[in-house]
Coordinates of C-alpha atoms and ligand atoms in Angstrom, one line a residue:
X1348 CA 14.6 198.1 -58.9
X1349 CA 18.2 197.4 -58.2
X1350 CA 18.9 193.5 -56.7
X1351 CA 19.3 193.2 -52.7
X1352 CA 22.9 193.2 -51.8
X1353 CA 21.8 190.9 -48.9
X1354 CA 19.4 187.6 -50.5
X1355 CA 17.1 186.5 -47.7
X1356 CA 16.5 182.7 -47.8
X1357 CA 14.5 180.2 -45.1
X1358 CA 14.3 176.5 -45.6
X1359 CA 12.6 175.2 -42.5
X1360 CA 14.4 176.4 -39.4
X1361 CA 17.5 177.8 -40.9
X1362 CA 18.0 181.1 -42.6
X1363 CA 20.0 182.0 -45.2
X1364 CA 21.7 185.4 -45.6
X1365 CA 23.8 185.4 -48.9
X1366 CA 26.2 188.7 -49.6
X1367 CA 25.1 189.7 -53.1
X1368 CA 27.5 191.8 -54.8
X1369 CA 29.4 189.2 -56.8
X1370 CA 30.8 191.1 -59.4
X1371 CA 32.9 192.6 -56.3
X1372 CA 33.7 189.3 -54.2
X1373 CA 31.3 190.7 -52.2
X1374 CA 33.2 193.1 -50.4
X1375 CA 31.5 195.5 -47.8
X1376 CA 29.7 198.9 -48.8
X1377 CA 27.6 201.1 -46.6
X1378 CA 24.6 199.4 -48.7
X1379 CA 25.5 196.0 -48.1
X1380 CA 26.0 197.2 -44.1
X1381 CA 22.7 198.6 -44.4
X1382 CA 21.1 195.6 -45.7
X1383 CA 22.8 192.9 -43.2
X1384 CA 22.7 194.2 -39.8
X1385 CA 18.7 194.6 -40.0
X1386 CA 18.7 190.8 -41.8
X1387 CA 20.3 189.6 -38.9
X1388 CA 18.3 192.0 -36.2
X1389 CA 15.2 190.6 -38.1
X1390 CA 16.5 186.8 -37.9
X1391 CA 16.8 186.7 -34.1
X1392 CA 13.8 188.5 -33.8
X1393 CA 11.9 185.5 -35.3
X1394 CA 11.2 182.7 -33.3
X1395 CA 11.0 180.8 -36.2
X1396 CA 14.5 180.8 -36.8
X1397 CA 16.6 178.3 -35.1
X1398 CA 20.2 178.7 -37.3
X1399 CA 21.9 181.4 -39.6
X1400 CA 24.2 180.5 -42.3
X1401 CA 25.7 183.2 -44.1
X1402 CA 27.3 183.0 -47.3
X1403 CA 28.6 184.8 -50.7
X1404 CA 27.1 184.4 -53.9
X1405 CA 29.1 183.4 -57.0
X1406 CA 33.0 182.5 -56.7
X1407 CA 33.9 184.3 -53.1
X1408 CA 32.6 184.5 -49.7
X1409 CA 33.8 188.4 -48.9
X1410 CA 36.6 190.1 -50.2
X1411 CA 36.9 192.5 -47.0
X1412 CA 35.9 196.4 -47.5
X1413 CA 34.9 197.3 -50.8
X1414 CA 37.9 199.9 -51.9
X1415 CA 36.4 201.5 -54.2
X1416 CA 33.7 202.6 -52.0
X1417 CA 33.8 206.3 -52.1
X1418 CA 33.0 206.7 -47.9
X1419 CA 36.6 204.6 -47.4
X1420 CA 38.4 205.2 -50.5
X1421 CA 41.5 206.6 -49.9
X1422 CA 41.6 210.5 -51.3
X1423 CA 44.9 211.7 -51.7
X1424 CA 47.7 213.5 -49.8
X1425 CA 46.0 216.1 -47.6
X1426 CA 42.4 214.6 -47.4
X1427 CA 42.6 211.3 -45.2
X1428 CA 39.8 209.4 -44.5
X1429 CA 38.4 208.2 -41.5
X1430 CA 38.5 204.6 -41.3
X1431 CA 38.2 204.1 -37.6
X1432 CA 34.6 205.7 -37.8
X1433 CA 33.6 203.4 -40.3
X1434 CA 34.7 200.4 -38.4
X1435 CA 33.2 201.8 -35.0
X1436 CA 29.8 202.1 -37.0
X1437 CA 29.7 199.3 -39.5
X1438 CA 31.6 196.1 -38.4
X1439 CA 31.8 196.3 -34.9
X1440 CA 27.9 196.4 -34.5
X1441 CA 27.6 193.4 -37.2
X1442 CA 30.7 191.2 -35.5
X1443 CA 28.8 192.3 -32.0
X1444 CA 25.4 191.0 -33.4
X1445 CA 26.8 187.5 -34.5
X1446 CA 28.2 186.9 -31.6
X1447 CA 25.4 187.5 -29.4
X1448 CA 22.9 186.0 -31.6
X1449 CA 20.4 183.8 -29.8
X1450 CA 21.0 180.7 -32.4
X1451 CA 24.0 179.4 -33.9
X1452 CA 25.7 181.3 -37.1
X1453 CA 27.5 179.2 -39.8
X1454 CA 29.7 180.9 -42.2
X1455 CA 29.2 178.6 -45.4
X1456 CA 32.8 179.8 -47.4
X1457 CA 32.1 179.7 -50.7
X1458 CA 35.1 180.9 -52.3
X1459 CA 37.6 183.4 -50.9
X1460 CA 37.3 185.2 -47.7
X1461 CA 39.8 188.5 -47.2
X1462 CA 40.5 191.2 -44.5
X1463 CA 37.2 192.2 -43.0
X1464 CA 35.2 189.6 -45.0
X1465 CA 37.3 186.9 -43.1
X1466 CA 37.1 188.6 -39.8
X1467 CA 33.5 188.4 -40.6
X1468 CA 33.4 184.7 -41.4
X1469 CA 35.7 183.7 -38.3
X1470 CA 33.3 185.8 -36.0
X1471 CA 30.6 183.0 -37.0
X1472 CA 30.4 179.6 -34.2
X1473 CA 30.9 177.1 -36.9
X1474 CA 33.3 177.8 -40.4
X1475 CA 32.7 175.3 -42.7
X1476 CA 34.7 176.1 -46.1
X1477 CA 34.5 175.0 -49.7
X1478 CA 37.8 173.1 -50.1
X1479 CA 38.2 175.7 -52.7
X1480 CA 37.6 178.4 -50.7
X1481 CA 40.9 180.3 -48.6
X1482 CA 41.2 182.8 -45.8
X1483 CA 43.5 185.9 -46.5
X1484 CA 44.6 188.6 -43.7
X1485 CA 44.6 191.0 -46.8
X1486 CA 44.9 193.8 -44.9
X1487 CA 48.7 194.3 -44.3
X1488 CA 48.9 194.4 -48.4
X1489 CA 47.5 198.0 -48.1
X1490 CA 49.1 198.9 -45.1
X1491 CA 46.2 197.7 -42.0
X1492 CA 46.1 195.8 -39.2
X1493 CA 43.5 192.8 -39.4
X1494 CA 40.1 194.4 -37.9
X1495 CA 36.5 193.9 -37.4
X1496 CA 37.9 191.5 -34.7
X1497 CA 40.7 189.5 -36.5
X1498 CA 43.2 190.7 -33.9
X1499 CA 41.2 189.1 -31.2
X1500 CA 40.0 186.3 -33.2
X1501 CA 43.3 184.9 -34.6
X1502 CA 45.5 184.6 -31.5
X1503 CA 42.3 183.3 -30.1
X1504 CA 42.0 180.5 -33.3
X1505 CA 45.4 179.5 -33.9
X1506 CA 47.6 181.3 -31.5
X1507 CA 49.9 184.2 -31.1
X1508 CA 52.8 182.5 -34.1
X1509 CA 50.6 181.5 -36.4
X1510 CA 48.2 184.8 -36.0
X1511 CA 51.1 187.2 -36.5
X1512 CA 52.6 185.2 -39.6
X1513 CA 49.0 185.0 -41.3
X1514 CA 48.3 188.9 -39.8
X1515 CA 51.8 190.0 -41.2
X1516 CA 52.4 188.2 -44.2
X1517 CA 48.8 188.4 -45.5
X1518 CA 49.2 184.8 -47.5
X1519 CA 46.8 182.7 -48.9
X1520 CA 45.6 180.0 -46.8
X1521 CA 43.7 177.4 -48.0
X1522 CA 40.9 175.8 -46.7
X1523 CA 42.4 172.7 -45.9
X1524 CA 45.3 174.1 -44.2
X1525 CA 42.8 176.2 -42.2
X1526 CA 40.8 173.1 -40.9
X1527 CA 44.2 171.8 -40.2
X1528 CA 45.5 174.8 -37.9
X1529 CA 42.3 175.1 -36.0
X1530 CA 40.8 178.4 -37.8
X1531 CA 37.7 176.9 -38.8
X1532 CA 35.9 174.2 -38.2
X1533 CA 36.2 172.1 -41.5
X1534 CA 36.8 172.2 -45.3
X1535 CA 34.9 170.2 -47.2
X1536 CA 34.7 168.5 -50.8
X1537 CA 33.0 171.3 -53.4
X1538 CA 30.4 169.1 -54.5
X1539 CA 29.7 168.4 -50.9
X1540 CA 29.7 171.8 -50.1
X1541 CA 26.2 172.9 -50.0
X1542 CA 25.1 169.4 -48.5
X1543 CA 27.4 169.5 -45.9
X1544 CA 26.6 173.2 -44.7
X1545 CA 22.6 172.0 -45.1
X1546 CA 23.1 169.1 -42.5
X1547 CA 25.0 171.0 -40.3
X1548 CA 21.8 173.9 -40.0
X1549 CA 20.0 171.6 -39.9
X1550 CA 21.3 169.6 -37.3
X1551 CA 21.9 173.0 -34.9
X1552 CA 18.0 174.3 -36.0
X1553 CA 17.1 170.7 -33.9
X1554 CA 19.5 171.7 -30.8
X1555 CA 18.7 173.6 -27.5
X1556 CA 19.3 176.8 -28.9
X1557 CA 19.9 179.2 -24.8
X1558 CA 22.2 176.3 -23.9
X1559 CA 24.5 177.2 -27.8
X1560 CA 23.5 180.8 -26.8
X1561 CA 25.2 180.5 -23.1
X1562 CA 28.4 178.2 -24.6
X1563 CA 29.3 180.4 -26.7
X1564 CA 29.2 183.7 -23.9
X1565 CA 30.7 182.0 -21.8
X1566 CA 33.6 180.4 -23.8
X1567 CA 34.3 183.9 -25.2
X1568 CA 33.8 185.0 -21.2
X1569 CA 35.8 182.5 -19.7
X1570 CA 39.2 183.8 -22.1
X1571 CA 38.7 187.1 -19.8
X1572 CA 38.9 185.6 -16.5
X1573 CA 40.4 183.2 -14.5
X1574 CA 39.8 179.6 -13.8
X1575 CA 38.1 179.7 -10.8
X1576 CA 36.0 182.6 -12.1
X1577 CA 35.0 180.6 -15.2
X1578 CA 34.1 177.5 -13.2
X1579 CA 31.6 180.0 -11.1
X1580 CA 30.3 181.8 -14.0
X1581 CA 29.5 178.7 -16.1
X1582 CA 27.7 177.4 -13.1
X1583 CA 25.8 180.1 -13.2
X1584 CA 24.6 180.4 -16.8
X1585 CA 24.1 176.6 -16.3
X1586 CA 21.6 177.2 -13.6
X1587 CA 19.5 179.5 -15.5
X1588 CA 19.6 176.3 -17.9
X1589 CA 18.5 174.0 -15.5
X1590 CA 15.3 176.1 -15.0
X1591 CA 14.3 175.5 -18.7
X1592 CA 12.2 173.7 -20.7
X1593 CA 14.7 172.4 -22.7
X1594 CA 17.1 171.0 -19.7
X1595 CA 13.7 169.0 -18.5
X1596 CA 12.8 167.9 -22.4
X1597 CA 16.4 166.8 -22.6
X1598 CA 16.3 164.6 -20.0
X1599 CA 13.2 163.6 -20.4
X1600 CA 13.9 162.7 -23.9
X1601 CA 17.1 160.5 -22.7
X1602 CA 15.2 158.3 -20.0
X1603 CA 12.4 157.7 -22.4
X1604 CA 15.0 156.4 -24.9
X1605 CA 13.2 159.2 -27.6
X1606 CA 15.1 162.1 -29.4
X1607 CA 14.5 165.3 -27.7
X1608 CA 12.0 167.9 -29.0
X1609 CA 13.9 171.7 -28.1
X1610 CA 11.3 174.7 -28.2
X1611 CA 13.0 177.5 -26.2
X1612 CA 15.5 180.0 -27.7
Ligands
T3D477 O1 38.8 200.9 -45.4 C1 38.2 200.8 -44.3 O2 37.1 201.3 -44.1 C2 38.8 200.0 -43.2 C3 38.2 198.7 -43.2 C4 39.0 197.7 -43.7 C5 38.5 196.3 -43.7 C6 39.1 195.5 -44.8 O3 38.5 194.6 -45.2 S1 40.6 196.0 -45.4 C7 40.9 194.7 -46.6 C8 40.1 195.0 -47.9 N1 40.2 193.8 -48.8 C9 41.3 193.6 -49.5 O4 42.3 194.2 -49.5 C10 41.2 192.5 -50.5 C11 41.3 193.0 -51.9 N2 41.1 191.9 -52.9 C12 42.0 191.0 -53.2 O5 43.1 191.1 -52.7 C13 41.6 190.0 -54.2 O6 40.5 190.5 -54.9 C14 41.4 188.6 -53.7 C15 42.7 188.0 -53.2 C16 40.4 188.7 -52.5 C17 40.8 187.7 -54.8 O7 41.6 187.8 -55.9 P1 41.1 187.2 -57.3 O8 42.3 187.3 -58.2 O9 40.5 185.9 -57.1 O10 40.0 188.2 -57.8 P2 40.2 189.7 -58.3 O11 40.3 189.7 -59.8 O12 41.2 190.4 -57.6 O13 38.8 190.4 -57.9 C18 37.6 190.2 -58.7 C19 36.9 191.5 -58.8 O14 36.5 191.9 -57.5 C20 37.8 192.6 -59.3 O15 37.0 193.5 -60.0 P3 37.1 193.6 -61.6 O16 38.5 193.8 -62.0 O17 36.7 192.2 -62.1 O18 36.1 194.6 -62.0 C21 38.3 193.2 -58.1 O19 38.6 194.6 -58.2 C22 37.0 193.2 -57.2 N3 37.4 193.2 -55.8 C23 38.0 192.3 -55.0 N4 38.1 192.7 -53.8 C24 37.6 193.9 -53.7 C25 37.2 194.3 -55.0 N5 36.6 195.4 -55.2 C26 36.5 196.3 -54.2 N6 37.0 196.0 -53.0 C27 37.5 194.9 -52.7 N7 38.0 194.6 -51.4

């Protein structure tokens, strides 16, 4: 039996999806699609998951598309390929399902993450990198925009100057230099790495997991719509809030001087 291209890991709360195809910087087939979207489908399905990290096994995180992958694989003058449908039925499902997961999604960068396989990572709530590790808009190299979401994304990150250069140039940029410009959320040591991005699930697995849910919709909301719009709309996903468990444990847990205890999700 061949190996899963997706490994399926949980360590109390937290569950661990690691891309499996090292030997290719585990860039994206239709087998790895197949594999992921249902991991993730199954993940917010299961109450017993409170926190996703997703990560790459051996030196790289995701190295984009697969190229060599004969659905995408360019085929010569006269027979062009499709790419649009693949990205209409592959990545916009799986950036649309991180994004509206009902817990919070780390990206734990291993090593490098190009073209899709950044867009990918960046698509995550929290991006904690290897200081090894680098981000690479590889797709203007073979003559691409950045997709899966990197145009929205990057403007979004670091602004429209810095998202063109790192769209048009398609440079390596380190993980440092990433923390620094705002595109993820921190680098940290190597030997720290896998500590770090255990603490931090950990630490989201113990939060009020609607109230992440409802931040993150409506920071990505609020970019659509005006001020006075967002003020009304986050008053609104905040009194759903108000009415749950978790607001009243919250509080609770602050008068009585405890640490909460968060159920819902
Ligand atoms: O096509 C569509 O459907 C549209 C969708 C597009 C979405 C996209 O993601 S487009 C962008 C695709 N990705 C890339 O263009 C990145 C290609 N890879 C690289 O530029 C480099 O590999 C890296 C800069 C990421 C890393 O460089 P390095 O020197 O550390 O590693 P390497 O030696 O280049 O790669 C290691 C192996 O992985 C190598 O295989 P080998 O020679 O040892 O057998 C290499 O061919 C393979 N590999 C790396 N990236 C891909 C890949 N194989 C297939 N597809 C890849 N994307």
């Amino acid at each position: 039996m061949s190996e899963p291209l997706v490994l399926i890991a949980q360590q109390g709360a937290v569950r661990t999806l690691t891309l499996n195809r090292p030997k290719s910087l585990n860039s994206f087939t239709g087998e790895m699609h197949d594999e992921l979207l249902p991991a993730l489908e199954t993940a917010a399905a299961d109450a017993a998951v409170r926190c996703v990290v997703l990560t790459g096994a051996g030196r790289g995180f995701c190295a984009g598309q697969d190229l060599a992958d004969p659905a995408v694989a360019p085929r010569g003058e006269g027979q062009p390929v499709e790419v649009s449908e693949v990205i209409e039925r592959r990545y916009k499902p799986l950036a649309l399902r991180i994004r509206s997961m009902p817990v919070p999604v780390i990206a734990a960068v291993n090593g490098v993450a190009a073209g899709a396989g950044a867009s990918i990572a960046l698509a995550c709530d929290i991006v904690i990198a290897a200081r090894s590790a680098s981000f690479i808009q590889a797709f203007s190299k073979i003559g691409l925009l950045p997709d899966a979401g990197g145009t929205w994304l990057l403007p979004r990150l670091v602004g429209r100057a810095r998202a063109i250069g790192l769209a048009i140039t398609g440079d390596k940029l380190p993980a440092d230099e990433a923390a620094r410009i705002g595109l993820i959320w921190r680098a940290v040591d190597d030997a720290e790495f896998a500590s770090e991005v255990a603490a931090m699930a950990e630490r989201l697995a113990a939060m009020p997991m609607k109230a992440i849910a409802e931040t993150r919709a409506q920071i990505d909301a609020g970019m659509l719509t005006n001020y006075g719009d967002a003020i009304s709309a986050e008053g609104r996903r905040q009194g759903e809030l108000g009415k749950a468990p978790d607001f009243a444990e919250g509080v609770a847990a602050f008068l009585a001087k405890r640490a909460p205890v968060f159920k819902d999700r």
